[in-house]
Coordinates of C-alpha atoms in Angstrom, one line a residue:
M1 CA -0.2 0.2 0.0
R2 CA 1.3 3.0 -1.1
N3 CA 0.9 7.0 0.2
S4 CA -1.4 8.8 -2.5
A5 CA -3.3 12.1 -2.7
R6 CA -5.8 10.8 -0.4
D7 CA -3.4 10.3 2.7
A8 CA -3.1 14.3 2.7
P9 CA -5.5 16.0 5.0
P10 CA -8.1 18.3 3.4
S11 CA -7.2 21.9 3.4
T12 CA -8.8 23.8 6.0
T13 CA -8.9 27.3 4.4
T14 CA -10.6 28.2 1.2
S15 CA -7.9 31.3 0.7
G16 CA -4.5 31.4 -0.7
R17 CA -3.3 33.2 2.4
A18 CA -4.4 32.2 6.2
G19 CA -1.4 33.7 8.0
P20 CA 1.9 33.1 8.1
L21 CA 1.6 30.6 11.2
A22 CA -1.5 29.0 9.5
S23 CA 0.5 25.5 9.6
L24 CA 1.2 25.6 13.3
R25 CA -2.0 26.6 14.2
E26 CA -4.3 23.9 12.4
S27 CA -2.1 20.7 12.7
P28 CA -1.1 19.6 16.0
G29 CA 1.2 16.9 14.3
F30 CA 3.4 19.4 12.6
R31 CA 3.4 22.0 15.7
A32 CA 5.3 18.9 17.7
L33 CA 7.7 18.2 14.4
W34 CA 8.4 21.7 14.0
I35 CA 9.4 22.0 18.1
S36 CA 11.5 19.1 17.1
N37 CA 12.9 21.0 14.0
V38 CA 13.9 24.2 16.5
F39 CA 16.1 22.3 18.8
F40 CA 17.7 19.7 16.4
F41 CA 18.6 22.2 13.9
G42 CA 19.6 24.2 16.8
G43 CA 22.4 21.8 17.8
A44 CA 23.4 21.4 14.4
W45 CA 24.1 25.1 13.8
I46 CA 26.1 25.0 17.3
Q47 CA 28.3 22.1 16.0
T48 CA 29.1 23.6 12.6
M49 CA 30.1 26.7 14.0
V50 CA 32.0 25.6 17.0
L51 CA 33.8 22.4 15.5
G52 CA 34.6 24.3 12.2
W53 CA 36.0 27.0 14.7
I54 CA 38.3 24.2 16.4
V55 CA 39.3 22.3 13.0
F56 CA 40.9 25.9 11.4
E57 CA 42.1 26.9 14.9
T58 CA 44.6 23.5 15.1
T59 CA 44.8 23.4 11.5
R60 CA 45.0 26.9 10.0
S61 CA 44.6 25.2 7.0
E62 CA 41.5 25.8 4.4
L63 CA 42.1 22.5 2.5
L64 CA 42.1 20.5 5.8
L65 CA 39.1 22.5 7.3
A66 CA 37.2 21.4 3.7
V67 CA 38.3 18.1 4.3
F68 CA 36.5 18.1 7.6
T69 CA 33.4 19.7 6.2
A70 CA 33.6 16.9 3.6
V71 CA 33.8 14.2 6.0
R72 CA 30.8 15.5 8.1
L73 CA 28.7 15.9 4.9
A74 CA 29.2 12.8 3.3
P75 CA 26.2 11.1 4.8
M76 CA 24.5 13.0 2.7
L77 CA 25.3 10.8 0.0
L78 CA 23.0 7.8 1.6
G79 CA 20.0 10.5 0.3
P80 CA 18.6 7.7 -2.0
L81 CA 18.7 5.1 0.3
A82 CA 17.1 7.2 2.9
G83 CA 14.5 8.1 0.4
V84 CA 13.8 4.2 0.2
L85 CA 13.3 4.0 4.1
S86 CA 11.2 7.1 4.1
D87 CA 8.6 5.6 1.5
R88 CA 9.2 2.6 3.8
H89 CA 9.3 2.8 7.3
D90 CA 7.3 4.8 9.9
R91 CA 9.2 8.2 9.5
V92 CA 8.4 9.3 12.9
R93 CA 10.3 6.6 14.3
L94 CA 13.2 7.4 11.7
L95 CA 13.4 11.0 13.4
T96 CA 13.6 9.5 16.5
I97 CA 16.3 7.1 16.0
A98 CA 18.1 10.1 14.3
C99 CA 18.1 12.5 17.2
G100 CA 18.8 9.7 19.8
W101 CA 22.4 8.9 17.5
A102 CA 22.7 12.9 17.4
L103 CA 22.6 13.1 21.5
G104 CA 25.1 10.1 21.5
A105 CA 27.4 11.7 19.1
A106 CA 27.4 14.9 20.0
G107 CA 27.6 13.8 24.1
T108 CA 30.8 11.9 23.0
V109 CA 32.3 14.7 21.3
A110 CA 31.6 17.2 23.8
A111 CA 33.1 14.5 26.5
L112 CA 36.4 14.5 24.3
E113 CA 36.6 18.0 24.0
S114 CA 36.3 18.3 28.0
T115 CA 39.0 16.2 28.8
T116 CA 41.8 16.9 26.4
R117 CA 42.9 18.7 23.3
V118 CA 40.9 16.7 20.6
P119 CA 43.7 15.8 17.7
Y120 CA 42.5 16.2 14.0
W121 CA 41.6 13.3 13.1
A122 CA 39.5 12.5 16.1
L123 CA 37.3 15.8 14.9
V124 CA 37.0 14.6 11.7
L125 CA 35.3 10.9 13.2
G126 CA 33.4 13.4 15.5
G127 CA 31.8 15.5 12.5
L128 CA 31.4 11.9 10.4
A129 CA 29.0 10.7 13.1
I130 CA 27.4 13.6 13.8
G131 CA 26.5 13.8 10.0
L132 CA 25.2 10.1 9.8
A133 CA 22.5 11.3 12.7
Q134 CA 21.7 14.6 10.6
S135 CA 21.8 14.2 6.8
P136 CA 19.9 10.6 6.3
S137 CA 17.3 12.0 8.5
Q138 CA 15.8 14.5 6.1
P139 CA 13.9 12.8 3.6
A140 CA 12.0 11.3 6.6
R141 CA 12.0 15.2 8.1
S142 CA 10.3 16.9 4.7
A143 CA 8.1 14.4 3.5
L144 CA 6.6 13.7 7.0
V145 CA 5.3 17.4 6.6
L146 CA 2.9 17.0 3.4
S147 CA 1.0 13.9 5.2
L148 CA 0.5 16.4 8.1
V149 CA -0.7 19.8 6.4
G150 CA -1.7 18.7 2.8
R151 CA -0.5 20.7 -0.5
R152 CA -2.4 23.8 0.0
N153 CA -0.2 24.7 3.3
L154 CA 2.5 23.0 1.9
S155 CA 4.6 26.0 0.9
N156 CA 3.5 27.8 4.6
A157 CA 4.8 24.9 6.2
N158 CA 8.0 24.3 4.4
A159 CA 8.7 28.2 5.4
L160 CA 7.8 27.8 8.5
N161 CA 10.3 24.8 9.0
A162 CA 13.0 27.5 7.3
M163 CA 12.1 29.7 9.9
A164 CA 13.0 27.3 12.2
M165 CA 16.4 26.6 10.8
N166 CA 17.1 30.3 10.7
M167 CA 16.0 31.2 14.0
T168 CA 18.6 28.7 15.1
Q169 CA 21.3 30.1 12.9
V170 CA 20.6 33.0 14.5
I171 CA 20.8 31.9 18.2
G172 CA 23.3 29.0 17.6
P173 CA 26.2 30.5 16.0
A174 CA 25.9 33.5 18.3
L175 CA 25.3 31.4 21.4
G176 CA 28.6 29.1 20.3
G177 CA 31.0 31.9 19.6
A178 CA 30.0 33.5 22.8
L179 CA 30.3 30.6 24.5
I180 CA 34.0 29.3 23.1
S181 CA 34.8 33.4 24.1
A182 CA 33.6 32.8 27.7
F183 CA 33.9 29.1 28.4
G184 CA 35.7 27.4 25.9
S185 CA 34.5 25.1 23.1
A186 CA 33.6 22.1 25.2
A187 CA 30.7 24.3 26.8
A188 CA 29.7 25.0 23.4
L189 CA 29.4 21.6 22.5
W190 CA 27.6 20.2 25.8
I191 CA 25.0 22.9 25.0
S192 CA 24.3 21.3 21.4
A193 CA 24.3 17.8 22.9
C194 CA 21.1 19.7 25.5
W195 CA 19.3 20.9 22.0
Y196 CA 19.4 17.2 20.6
A197 CA 18.0 15.9 23.8
A198 CA 15.0 18.3 23.4
S199 CA 14.5 17.6 20.2
L200 CA 14.4 14.1 20.9
L201 CA 11.6 14.9 23.8
A202 CA 9.4 17.1 21.4
L203 CA 8.9 14.1 19.2
W204 CA 7.4 12.0 21.8
P205 CA 3.4 13.5 21.2
L206 CA 3.9 11.7 17.6
L207 CA 5.9 8.6 18.6
R208 CA 3.5 7.8 21.8
S209 CA 0.0 8.0 19.5
G210 CA 1.1 6.0 16.7
R211 CA -0.7 7.9 14.1
V212 CA 0.0 11.2 12.5
P213 CA -2.7 13.8 13.8
L214 CA -3.7 15.8 10.3
A215 CA -4.6 19.4 10.5
D216 CA -8.2 18.8 10.4
G217 CA -7.8 17.6 14.0
S218 CA -8.7 13.5 13.2
D219 CA -5.9 10.8 13.0
A220 CA -4.5 9.2 9.3
A221 CA -5.5 6.0 9.7
G222 CA -3.7 3.1 8.2
P223 CA 0.0 2.2 8.1
D224 CA 0.7 4.6 5.2
A225 CA 0.0 8.2 7.1
N226 CA 3.6 8.0 8.6
G227 CA 5.0 6.6 5.1
R228 CA 5.1 3.1 5.4
H229 CA 4.4 0.9 2.5
D230 CA 3.8 -2.9 2.5
G231 CA 7.7 -3.7 2.0
G232 CA 6.7 -5.7 -1.4
Q233 CA 9.9 -4.6 -3.0
S234 CA 13.3 -4.5 -2.9
V235 CA 15.1 -1.9 -1.9
T236 CA 17.0 -1.2 -5.1
A237 CA 13.8 -1.9 -6.9
M238 CA 12.1 0.7 -4.9
L239 CA 14.7 3.5 -5.7
V240 CA 14.9 1.9 -9.5
D241 CA 11.4 2.9 -9.8
G242 CA 11.4 6.2 -8.0
V243 CA 14.4 7.8 -9.9
R244 CA 12.5 6.6 -13.4
S245 CA 9.4 8.4 -11.6
I246 CA 10.9 11.5 -10.9
L247 CA 12.9 12.3 -13.9
R248 CA 9.9 11.6 -16.1
S249 CA 8.9 15.3 -14.8
R250 CA 10.9 17.8 -16.6
L251 CA 10.0 20.4 -13.8
A252 CA 10.8 18.1 -11.2
A253 CA 14.3 17.6 -13.3
G254 CA 14.8 21.5 -13.5
V255 CA 14.4 21.7 -9.5
L256 CA 17.0 19.0 -8.6
G257 CA 19.2 20.7 -11.3
V258 CA 19.3 24.0 -9.4
T259 CA 19.9 22.1 -6.2
L260 CA 22.7 19.9 -7.6
A261 CA 24.2 23.5 -9.0
A262 CA 23.8 25.7 -5.8
N263 CA 25.5 22.7 -3.7
V264 CA 28.2 22.9 -6.1
L265 CA 29.2 26.5 -6.2
L266 CA 28.2 28.3 -3.3
W267 CA 26.8 26.7 -0.2
P268 CA 30.3 24.7 0.4
I269 CA 31.7 28.2 0.9
H270 CA 28.8 29.1 3.9
Q271 CA 29.3 25.4 5.3
A272 CA 33.3 25.6 5.2
F273 CA 35.0 28.8 4.5
M274 CA 33.1 31.6 6.8
P275 CA 35.7 31.3 9.5
V276 CA 38.3 32.2 7.1
F277 CA 36.4 35.1 5.7
A278 CA 35.8 36.5 9.4
K279 CA 39.6 35.9 10.1
E280 CA 41.6 36.6 6.9
S281 CA 39.2 39.1 5.1
L282 CA 37.1 40.8 8.4
G283 CA 39.6 40.4 11.4
L284 CA 36.8 38.6 13.5
D285 CA 37.6 36.8 16.4
A286 CA 35.1 33.6 17.2
D287 CA 32.6 36.0 18.9
G288 CA 32.5 38.1 15.8
L289 CA 31.9 35.1 13.7
G290 CA 29.1 33.9 15.4
W291 CA 27.6 37.4 15.1
L292 CA 28.1 37.4 11.3
L293 CA 26.6 34.1 10.8
T294 CA 23.8 35.8 12.9
C295 CA 23.2 38.3 10.5
G296 CA 23.0 35.6 7.5
G297 CA 20.1 33.7 10.1
V298 CA 18.2 37.1 10.6
G299 CA 18.1 37.4 7.2
G300 CA 17.0 33.9 6.3
L301 CA 14.4 34.2 9.2
V302 CA 13.0 37.0 7.4
G303 CA 12.9 35.7 4.2
S304 CA 11.3 32.8 5.5
L305 CA 8.5 34.7 7.3
V306 CA 7.7 36.6 4.3
I307 CA 7.1 33.4 2.0
A308 CA 4.9 31.8 4.8
A309 CA 2.9 34.8 4.8
L310 CA 2.4 34.6 1.2
G311 CA 0.6 31.0 1.7
D312 CA -0.2 29.3 -1.8
F313 CA 1.0 32.2 -3.5
P314 CA 1.5 32.2 -7.5
F315 CA 5.0 31.9 -9.3
K316 CA 6.5 29.6 -6.9
G317 CA 9.1 28.8 -9.7
G318 CA 10.0 32.5 -10.7
L319 CA 10.7 33.0 -6.9
F320 CA 12.8 30.1 -6.8
V321 CA 14.7 30.6 -9.8
F322 CA 15.6 34.4 -9.7
G323 CA 15.5 34.6 -6.0
T324 CA 18.5 32.3 -6.1
A325 CA 20.2 34.2 -8.7
G326 CA 19.9 37.1 -7.0
W327 CA 21.1 35.2 -3.6
A328 CA 24.7 34.3 -6.1
A329 CA 25.0 38.3 -6.6
L330 CA 25.2 39.0 -3.2
W331 CA 27.7 36.2 -2.5
A332 CA 29.8 37.9 -5.7
L333 CA 29.9 41.3 -3.8
F334 CA 30.3 39.5 -0.5
A335 CA 33.5 38.1 -1.8
L336 CA 34.7 41.1 -3.0
S337 CA 34.1 43.0 0.7
H338 CA 36.6 43.9 3.4
Q339 CA 34.3 46.4 5.5
V340 CA 33.0 44.9 8.5
A341 CA 29.6 46.9 8.3
V342 CA 29.2 46.0 4.4
S343 CA 29.8 42.3 4.9
F344 CA 27.2 42.3 7.8
A345 CA 24.7 43.8 5.7
L346 CA 25.8 41.9 2.8
M347 CA 25.3 38.5 4.7
A348 CA 21.5 39.7 6.4
G349 CA 20.8 39.6 2.3
I350 CA 22.1 36.8 1.5
G351 CA 20.0 35.0 4.7
V352 CA 16.8 36.9 3.0
L353 CA 17.4 35.3 -0.9
S354 CA 18.6 32.1 0.7
A355 CA 15.1 31.3 1.7
A356 CA 14.1 31.5 -1.9
F357 CA 16.2 28.7 -2.8
G358 CA 15.8 26.8 0.7
V359 CA 12.2 27.0 1.4
L360 CA 11.1 26.4 -2.9
Q361 CA 13.4 24.0 -3.5
T362 CA 11.6 21.1 -1.3
T363 CA 8.0 22.8 -2.0
L364 CA 8.7 22.7 -6.0
L365 CA 9.9 18.7 -5.9
L366 CA 7.1 17.7 -3.4
M367 CA 4.8 19.4 -6.0
T368 CA 5.9 17.8 -9.1
T369 CA 6.5 14.4 -8.1
E370 CA 3.9 11.6 -7.6
P371 CA 3.1 10.9 -3.9
A372 CA 4.4 7.3 -3.9
V373 CA 7.9 8.6 -4.5
Q374 CA 8.1 11.7 -2.9
G375 CA 10.8 10.0 0.3
R376 CA 12.5 8.9 -2.5
A377 CA 12.7 12.5 -4.6
L378 CA 13.5 14.0 -1.3
G379 CA 16.5 11.4 -1.1
V380 CA 17.4 12.3 -4.8
Q381 CA 17.7 16.1 -3.3
E382 CA 19.5 14.8 -0.8
L383 CA 22.1 13.3 -3.0
A384 CA 21.9 16.4 -5.3
I385 CA 23.1 18.4 -1.9
G386 CA 25.6 15.8 -1.1
V387 CA 27.8 16.8 -3.8
M388 CA 28.9 19.2 -1.4
P389 CA 31.7 17.4 0.5
L390 CA 33.4 16.9 -3.0
S391 CA 32.8 20.4 -4.1
S392 CA 34.0 21.3 -0.5
L393 CA 37.6 19.5 -1.7
C394 CA 37.6 21.1 -4.9
L395 CA 36.8 24.7 -3.6
G396 CA 38.7 24.1 -0.3
A397 CA 41.8 23.5 -2.8
A398 CA 41.3 26.5 -5.1
A399 CA 41.1 28.7 -2.1
Q400 CA 44.4 27.5 -0.9
Y401 CA 46.1 28.4 -3.8
G402 CA 43.8 31.2 -5.2
G403 CA 42.2 33.0 -2.3
V404 CA 38.9 32.6 -0.8
G405 CA 37.4 35.5 -1.9
V406 CA 38.2 34.8 -5.6
T407 CA 37.2 31.3 -5.5
T408 CA 33.9 32.5 -4.1
F409 CA 33.3 35.6 -7.0
V410 CA 34.1 32.8 -9.5
S411 CA 31.6 30.5 -8.4
A412 CA 28.7 33.1 -7.6
L413 CA 29.2 34.2 -11.2
L414 CA 29.0 30.4 -12.8
L415 CA 25.8 29.8 -11.1
I416 CA 24.2 32.8 -12.2
T417 CA 25.1 31.8 -15.3
F418 CA 23.7 28.2 -15.1
L419 CA 20.4 29.9 -14.0
A420 CA 20.1 32.3 -16.9
V421 CA 20.6 29.2 -19.2
L422 CA 17.9 27.3 -17.3
A423 CA 15.5 30.6 -17.6
L424 CA 15.9 30.8 -21.4
R425 CA 15.9 26.5 -21.8
M426 CA 13.0 25.7 -19.4
P427 CA 10.7 28.8 -19.2
R428 CA 8.1 26.3 -17.4
L429 CA 9.7 26.1 -14.5
W430 CA 10.0 29.6 -13.6
R431 CA 6.3 30.5 -14.9
Y432 CA 5.0 27.6 -12.6
S433 CA 3.0 28.3 -9.8
G434 CA 1.6 25.1 -8.3
V435 CA -1.6 26.1 -7.3

C-alpha cells in the first residue's frame, strides 16, 4: 500500500493566505515536528560553527577545514537510500532514531573536548558521526510535512521549517561564539547535545500516538500515514522505480538541477569557509564569526517569514529561479568586501534570498512528483546536496592557491550563468505556480 494524494489532509482554508502561522495553528502534528526541528537544527548550527572553529584553529589550513567539512557532509550521499527508507518505514520512528544518535554522538565529542585537546583525526570522526544523524533523516523529516498539512499549506509549512532553521542559525552561532569566548569550546558542544535531547523529547507526542495527527484534528488511519509501505519491493527496485518516476517530470528534474548547481558552487562556501572570511578578510574572532553567521540567520528568518505569509502564492518557480540568482549575486559582492559593516549587511541580504532557494526547492519538488515516490524524490535531492563534500574539497584546493574571495566570486558568477541558461531553456519552471 503506497502513499497517495488522499493521505494528505484536506485543506482547512479556502484562501491562499491564511496567515504566516497557519500550519502551526491547524496541525498539532506539524506543531510537534516543528518544535523538534527547532532544537535539532539548533544543535546542528552550534556544532557547525564550533567544530569548524576548532578545526581551523588547530590546523590553520583551508584545505584541512574543507576535508573536515567534506567528511561531515558525506552522509548526504546516502540520500537515495534514506529516501527509500522514508517511503517504506515509519517516518516518526526514523526521526526518533536520528535524534537519539545525534545526542550520543554530540555527547561523545563534547566529553572528549572536555578532557583533552582533540586531535584533528578525532574531530573528523566526530563530524562524520554527527553527520550520520543529520543528513539521512532529512527525506523523512521533509516528506512527513505533506502528510501533516496537505498541499495547500505546504509552502507555508516549509517556510515555517526554514524559519526554524534560521532562528537557530541566529541563536546557535552567536551562542556558540559567545560560549567559546567565555567558557571554551567544550561548553558549546555540551549545549548542542542538550538541544538534541530536547528535540527527541518534542517528538514524543507523535511517537506515543502511533498515528499522525492531521490538520483537521483527526488521525491518519492505516500504515501509510507515517510513510510506511507494504515492503513487497526490494530496496533496489524501489530506488530504481522512484528515480525513473522523478526524472519523467522535467520540472522536477529542473528543480533538482538548481539544487545540484547551488550545492556544487556556493553552499560549500557557507558551510566550510566562513571562519576563513572572518579571520582573514574581516579580522574577526570567534564571537565576531558568530555574529556574522547570525546576520545570515536573521536575513533567512525574514525571508522565510515573507514566504510563509504569502501562503499558496503564484509564480513559485519564478521566485525560486530568480531569487536564487539574486542570492548568488550577493555572494559575489560579499567575496569582494573587506569592510565589516558592509559584509554584515550583505550576509543579511544573502540570508533573505537564501529562503527563496531553501524553502521552494523542497516545495516545488514535492508538488512536481507523485505522492508514492516523494520520499525517494527527497532522497535524490539529498544526494544532490551530498555533492557538497566533493565540491568542498575542490573549492578548498582552489581557495588554498587562489584565495577564498576569488574562489567565491567565480563560483557565484558560474551559478548566475547556469540559472540564466536554465530560464531560457525551461521557461515552464520559472512560470510554474503549483496552485
